């Protein structure tokens, strides 16, 4: 299969590229390297089945050139930082909604058969039903990031039905693992390196969410994509997450333990009832029953994913990566 991966030098994207290359696909990556790194995909740079394009998806012509000749597009390019929405909503619009619009217009004029999009659990907002199923409504994001992801979902659905290609949308829980360069575990490690005696924790520490290791994420995406190709649906949605969840305080304890430290925890108290920041969903756990019906399930639970991620990030730092 000839595939384009947008954001393929990023955290999740590079792991997906690894899996696609290992499966024998021809892979083209489009990435502006604002959040990603060539180091993440360096093993493929000179491979005959691999092509890298450095380009900004806000430029429509760049996107149009990138989709030429591919059968499927895995659209992972996005600004991954949820918190930035309160400071720079226009940036989240450009790097989530506008780039998706440009991609859809390019796909409309191409021979692309499939679009796979990584959306987010943030589209559900503060869900009344937990674990939250894909058909939960109304979707009411409480962050600009979640709103941008939902807007992208809506555009994808409209274009797929109108211009006759198939779209698979994944709503992801918190994805963690090797090569991640943002998020709570990454932040905790860096804070403890600066001050091993004290760890600042945003919010009240009771925030409880589901975490999925990137290895399980990529396996789930590719497994369900194969299943989706056999379905007679223009658009379909799948949650990818874990069946358990873990508190921020418990994550802090695991990070401290793995680093051999015993810091004092200092909770900021947070906003809006103990949230880490404005727009932070305090409790999130997705129903993954539909994904499991296809034959996929995560190998690591949230606790195992957190502990493995801490070890991976610490090991990468020690080796100078």
Tab-separated table of N, CA and C in Angstrom, residues 20-95:
chain	number	residue	atom	x	y	z
A	20	UNK	N	4.257	0.669	9.589
A	20	UNK	CA	3.915	0.605	8.169
A	20	UNK	C	5.107	0.156	7.328
A	21	UNK	N	6.288	0.693	7.643
A	21	UNK	CA	7.484	0.291	6.909
A	21	UNK	C	7.796	-1.184	7.138
A	22	UNK	N	7.643	-1.610	8.377
A	22	UNK	CA	7.925	-3.014	8.701
A	22	UNK	C	6.924	-3.959	8.036
A	23	UNK	N	5.751	-3.445	7.688
A	23	UNK	CA	4.733	-4.279	7.028
A	23	UNK	C	4.912	-4.309	5.512
A	24	UNK	N	5.867	-3.515	4.986
A	24	UNK	CA	6.157	-3.524	3.555
A	24	UNK	C	5.492	-2.422	2.750
A	25	UNK	N	4.814	-1.480	3.410
A	25	UNK	CA	4.158	-0.383	2.698
A	25	UNK	C	5.178	0.605	2.141
A	26	UNK	N	4.758	1.351	1.132
A	26	UNK	CA	5.512	2.508	0.664
A	26	UNK	C	5.002	3.715	1.438
A	27	UNK	N	5.888	4.401	2.128
A	27	UNK	CA	5.473	5.430	3.070
A	27	UNK	C	6.079	6.781	2.706
A	28	UNK	N	5.212	7.776	2.630
A	28	UNK	CA	5.641	9.165	2.467
A	28	UNK	C	5.232	9.922	3.725
A	29	UNK	N	6.145	10.712	4.256
A	29	UNK	CA	5.867	11.506	5.453
A	29	UNK	C	5.876	12.983	5.085
A	30	UNK	N	4.858	13.693	5.544
A	30	UNK	CA	4.810	15.153	5.442
A	30	UNK	C	4.822	15.718	6.848
A	31	UNK	N	5.830	16.531	7.163
A	31	UNK	CA	5.978	17.060	8.514
A	31	UNK	C	6.773	18.363	8.440
A	32	UNK	N	6.360	19.363	9.222
A	32	UNK	CA	7.132	20.615	9.245
A	32	UNK	C	8.178	20.620	10.357
A	33	UNK	N	8.232	19.534	11.136
A	33	UNK	CA	9.211	19.345	12.212
A	33	UNK	C	9.052	20.368	13.342
A	34	UNK	N	7.868	20.963	13.462
A	34	UNK	CA	7.632	21.895	14.576
A	34	UNK	C	7.481	21.144	15.894
A	35	UNK	N	6.895	19.959	15.840
A	35	UNK	CA	6.763	19.134	17.043
A	35	UNK	C	7.503	17.815	16.899
A	36	UNK	N	7.775	17.407	15.659
A	36	UNK	CA	8.460	16.146	15.417
A	36	UNK	C	9.954	16.330	15.232
A	37	UNK	N	10.625	15.227	14.949
A	37	UNK	CA	12.080	15.248	14.791
A	37	UNK	C	12.504	14.189	13.778
A	38	UNK	N	13.458	14.527	12.939
A	38	UNK	CA	13.989	13.544	11.997
A	38	UNK	C	14.636	12.365	12.714
A	39	UNK	N	15.096	12.584	13.942
A	39	UNK	CA	15.676	11.482	14.715
A	39	UNK	C	14.688	10.342	14.891
A	40	UNK	N	13.384	10.675	14.957
A	40	UNK	CA	12.364	9.653	15.163
A	40	UNK	C	12.218	8.711	13.978
A	41	UNK	N	12.612	9.171	12.788
A	41	UNK	CA	12.439	8.355	11.578
A	41	UNK	C	13.760	8.161	10.837
A	42	UNK	N	14.866	8.400	11.513
A	42	UNK	CA	16.168	8.373	10.837
A	42	UNK	C	16.495	7.014	10.235
A	43	UNK	N	15.951	5.945	10.818
A	43	UNK	CA	16.285	4.603	10.299
A	43	UNK	C	15.711	4.376	8.903
A	44	UNK	N	14.733	5.211	8.487
A	44	UNK	CA	14.084	5.002	7.194
A	44	UNK	C	14.508	6.010	6.123
A	45	UNK	N	15.275	7.015	6.476
A	45	UNK	CA	15.495	8.150	5.580
A	45	UNK	C	16.094	7.769	4.223
A	46	UNK	N	16.885	6.737	4.182
A	46	UNK	CA	17.503	6.324	2.917
A	46	UNK	C	16.895	5.054	2.331
A	47	UNK	N	15.744	4.660	2.862
A	47	UNK	CA	15.109	3.427	2.394
A	47	UNK	C	14.373	3.677	1.086
A	48	UNK	N	14.401	2.704	0.196
A	48	UNK	CA	13.795	2.874	-1.136
A	48	UNK	C	12.274	3.015	-1.084
A	49	UNK	N	11.639	2.509	-0.020
A	49	UNK	CA	10.184	2.626	0.091
A	49	UNK	C	9.741	3.841	0.913
A	50	UNK	N	10.678	4.714	1.243
A	50	UNK	CA	10.366	5.831	2.148
A	50	UNK	C	10.694	7.164	1.485
A	51	UNK	N	9.819	8.140	1.741
A	51	UNK	CA	10.047	9.499	1.248
A	51	UNK	C	9.661	10.495	2.337
A	52	UNK	N	10.516	11.485	2.552
A	52	UNK	CA	10.216	12.530	3.535
A	52	UNK	C	10.068	13.883	2.842
A	53	UNK	N	8.981	14.569	3.157
A	53	UNK	CA	8.754	15.922	2.659
A	53	UNK	C	8.647	16.851	3.863
A	54	UNK	N	9.545	17.818	3.937
A	54	UNK	CA	9.403	18.848	4.965
A	54	UNK	C	8.512	19.947	4.410
A	55	UNK	N	7.360	20.123	5.041
A	55	UNK	CA	6.420	21.107	4.528
A	55	UNK	C	5.367	21.472	5.552
A	56	UNK	N	4.819	22.661	5.395
A	56	UNK	CA	3.793	23.195	6.289
A	56	UNK	C	2.427	22.966	5.654
A	57	UNK	N	1.552	22.251	6.341
A	57	UNK	CA	0.247	21.915	5.786
A	57	UNK	C	-0.683	23.119	5.693
A	58	UNK	N	-0.289	24.238	6.236
A	58	UNK	CA	-1.088	25.450	6.038
A	58	UNK	C	-0.965	25.964	4.611
A	59	UNK	N	0.001	25.441	3.880
A	59	UNK	CA	0.167	25.759	2.468
A	59	UNK	C	-0.531	24.679	1.639
A	60	UNK	N	-1.599	25.077	0.937
A	60	UNK	CA	-2.436	24.109	0.231
A	60	UNK	C	-1.689	23.374	-0.875
A	61	UNK	N	-0.783	24.042	-1.562
A	61	UNK	CA	-0.047	23.396	-2.655
A	61	UNK	C	0.884	22.307	-2.137
A	62	UNK	N	1.484	22.548	-0.972
A	62	UNK	CA	2.346	21.530	-0.356
A	62	UNK	C	1.550	20.264	-0.078
A	63	UNK	N	0.348	20.439	0.436
A	63	UNK	CA	-0.498	19.285	0.766
A	63	UNK	C	-0.936	18.570	-0.508
A	64	UNK	N	-1.291	19.334	-1.518
A	64	UNK	CA	-1.735	18.743	-2.780
A	64	UNK	C	-0.643	17.869	-3.390
A	65	UNK	N	0.585	18.338	-3.360
A	65	UNK	CA	1.706	17.554	-3.880
A	65	UNK	C	1.921	16.279	-3.067
A	66	UNK	N	1.719	16.383	-1.759
A	66	UNK	CA	2.009	15.243	-0.871
A	66	UNK	C	1.040	14.086	-1.058
A	67	UNK	N	-0.214	14.352	-1.434
A	67	UNK	CA	-1.206	13.262	-1.556
A	67	UNK	C	-1.139	12.575	-2.916
A	68	UNK	N	-0.363	13.123	-3.827
A	68	UNK	CA	-0.325	12.573	-5.180
A	68	UNK	C	0.210	11.142	-5.177
A	69	UNK	N	-0.589	10.240	-5.724
A	69	UNK	CA	-0.142	8.864	-5.912
A	69	UNK	C	-0.306	7.942	-4.723
A	70	UNK	N	-0.923	8.397	-3.637
A	70	UNK	CA	-1.104	7.522	-2.473
A	70	UNK	C	-2.538	6.999	-2.419
A	71	UNK	N	-2.692	5.851	-1.773
A	71	UNK	CA	-4.010	5.228	-1.637
A	71	UNK	C	-4.681	5.572	-0.314
A	72	UNK	N	-3.866	5.791	0.711
A	72	UNK	CA	-4.410	6.063	2.045
A	72	UNK	C	-3.604	7.173	2.702
A	73	UNK	N	-4.297	7.992	3.479
A	73	UNK	CA	-3.656	9.058	4.244
A	73	UNK	C	-3.948	8.838	5.721
A	74	UNK	N	-2.890	8.769	6.520
A	74	UNK	CA	-3.024	8.755	7.976
A	74	UNK	C	-2.699	10.174	8.448
A	75	UNK	N	-3.718	10.873	8.920
A	75	UNK	CA	-3.588	12.298	9.247
A	75	UNK	C	-3.377	12.464	10.750
A	76	UNK	N	-2.094	12.583	11.131
A	76	UNK	CA	-1.742	12.750	12.538
A	76	UNK	C	-1.181	14.135	12.833
A	77	UNK	N	-0.921	14.929	11.795
A	77	UNK	CA	-0.353	16.260	12.011
A	77	UNK	C	-1.332	17.120	12.811
A	78	UNK	N	-0.822	17.740	13.870
A	78	UNK	CA	-1.657	18.601	14.720
A	78	UNK	C	-0.764	19.221	15.774
A	79	UNK	N	-1.225	20.303	16.355
A	79	UNK	CA	-0.577	20.812	17.561
A	79	UNK	C	-1.076	19.958	18.721
A	80	UNK	N	-0.176	19.228	19.410
A	80	UNK	CA	-0.628	18.259	20.412
A	80	UNK	C	-0.901	18.850	21.790
A	81	UNK	N	-0.669	20.149	21.981
A	81	UNK	CA	-0.712	20.735	23.323
A	81	UNK	C	-2.095	21.298	23.619
A	82	UNK	N	-2.864	20.579	24.460
A	82	UNK	CA	-4.228	20.990	24.799
A	82	UNK	C	-4.237	22.356	25.476
A	83	UNK	N	-3.260	22.605	26.342
A	83	UNK	CA	-3.265	23.819	27.166
A	83	UNK	C	-3.087	25.104	26.369
A	84	UNK	N	-2.534	24.994	25.156
A	84	UNK	CA	-2.222	26.202	24.396
A	84	UNK	C	-3.487	26.925	23.917
A	85	UNK	N	-4.620	26.240	23.948
A	85	UNK	CA	-5.860	26.814	23.433
A	85	UNK	C	-6.296	28.082	24.125
A	86	UNK	N	-6.015	28.196	25.411
A	86	UNK	CA	-6.434	29.396	26.137
A	86	UNK	C	-5.525	30.584	25.849
A	87	UNK	N	-4.289	30.312	25.404
A	87	UNK	CA	-3.364	31.404	25.089
A	87	UNK	C	-3.351	31.738	23.597
A	88	UNK	N	-3.544	30.741	22.749
A	88	UNK	CA	-3.409	30.962	21.307
A	88	UNK	C	-4.430	30.126	20.535
A	89	UNK	N	-5.721	30.461	20.646
A	89	UNK	CA	-6.737	29.678	19.935
A	89	UNK	C	-6.563	29.712	18.423
A	90	UNK	N	-6.013	30.826	17.897
A	90	UNK	CA	-5.831	30.907	16.442
A	90	UNK	C	-4.804	29.894	15.956
A	91	UNK	N	-3.793	29.591	16.790
A	91	UNK	CA	-2.795	28.596	16.407
A	91	UNK	C	-3.423	27.208	16.358
A	92	UNK	N	-4.289	26.895	17.313
A	92	UNK	CA	-4.963	25.595	17.298
A	92	UNK	C	-5.880	25.476	16.086
A	93	UNK	N	-6.516	26.566	15.708
A	93	UNK	CA	-7.347	26.534	14.501
A	93	UNK	C	-6.491	26.220	13.273
A	94	UNK	N	-5.385	26.929	13.124
A	94	UNK	CA	-4.539	26.738	11.943
A	94	UNK	C	-3.937	25.342	11.885
A	95	UNK	N	-3.477	24.841	13.031
A	95	UNK	CA	-2.722	23.590	13.053
A	95	UNK	C	-3.591	22.368	13.339
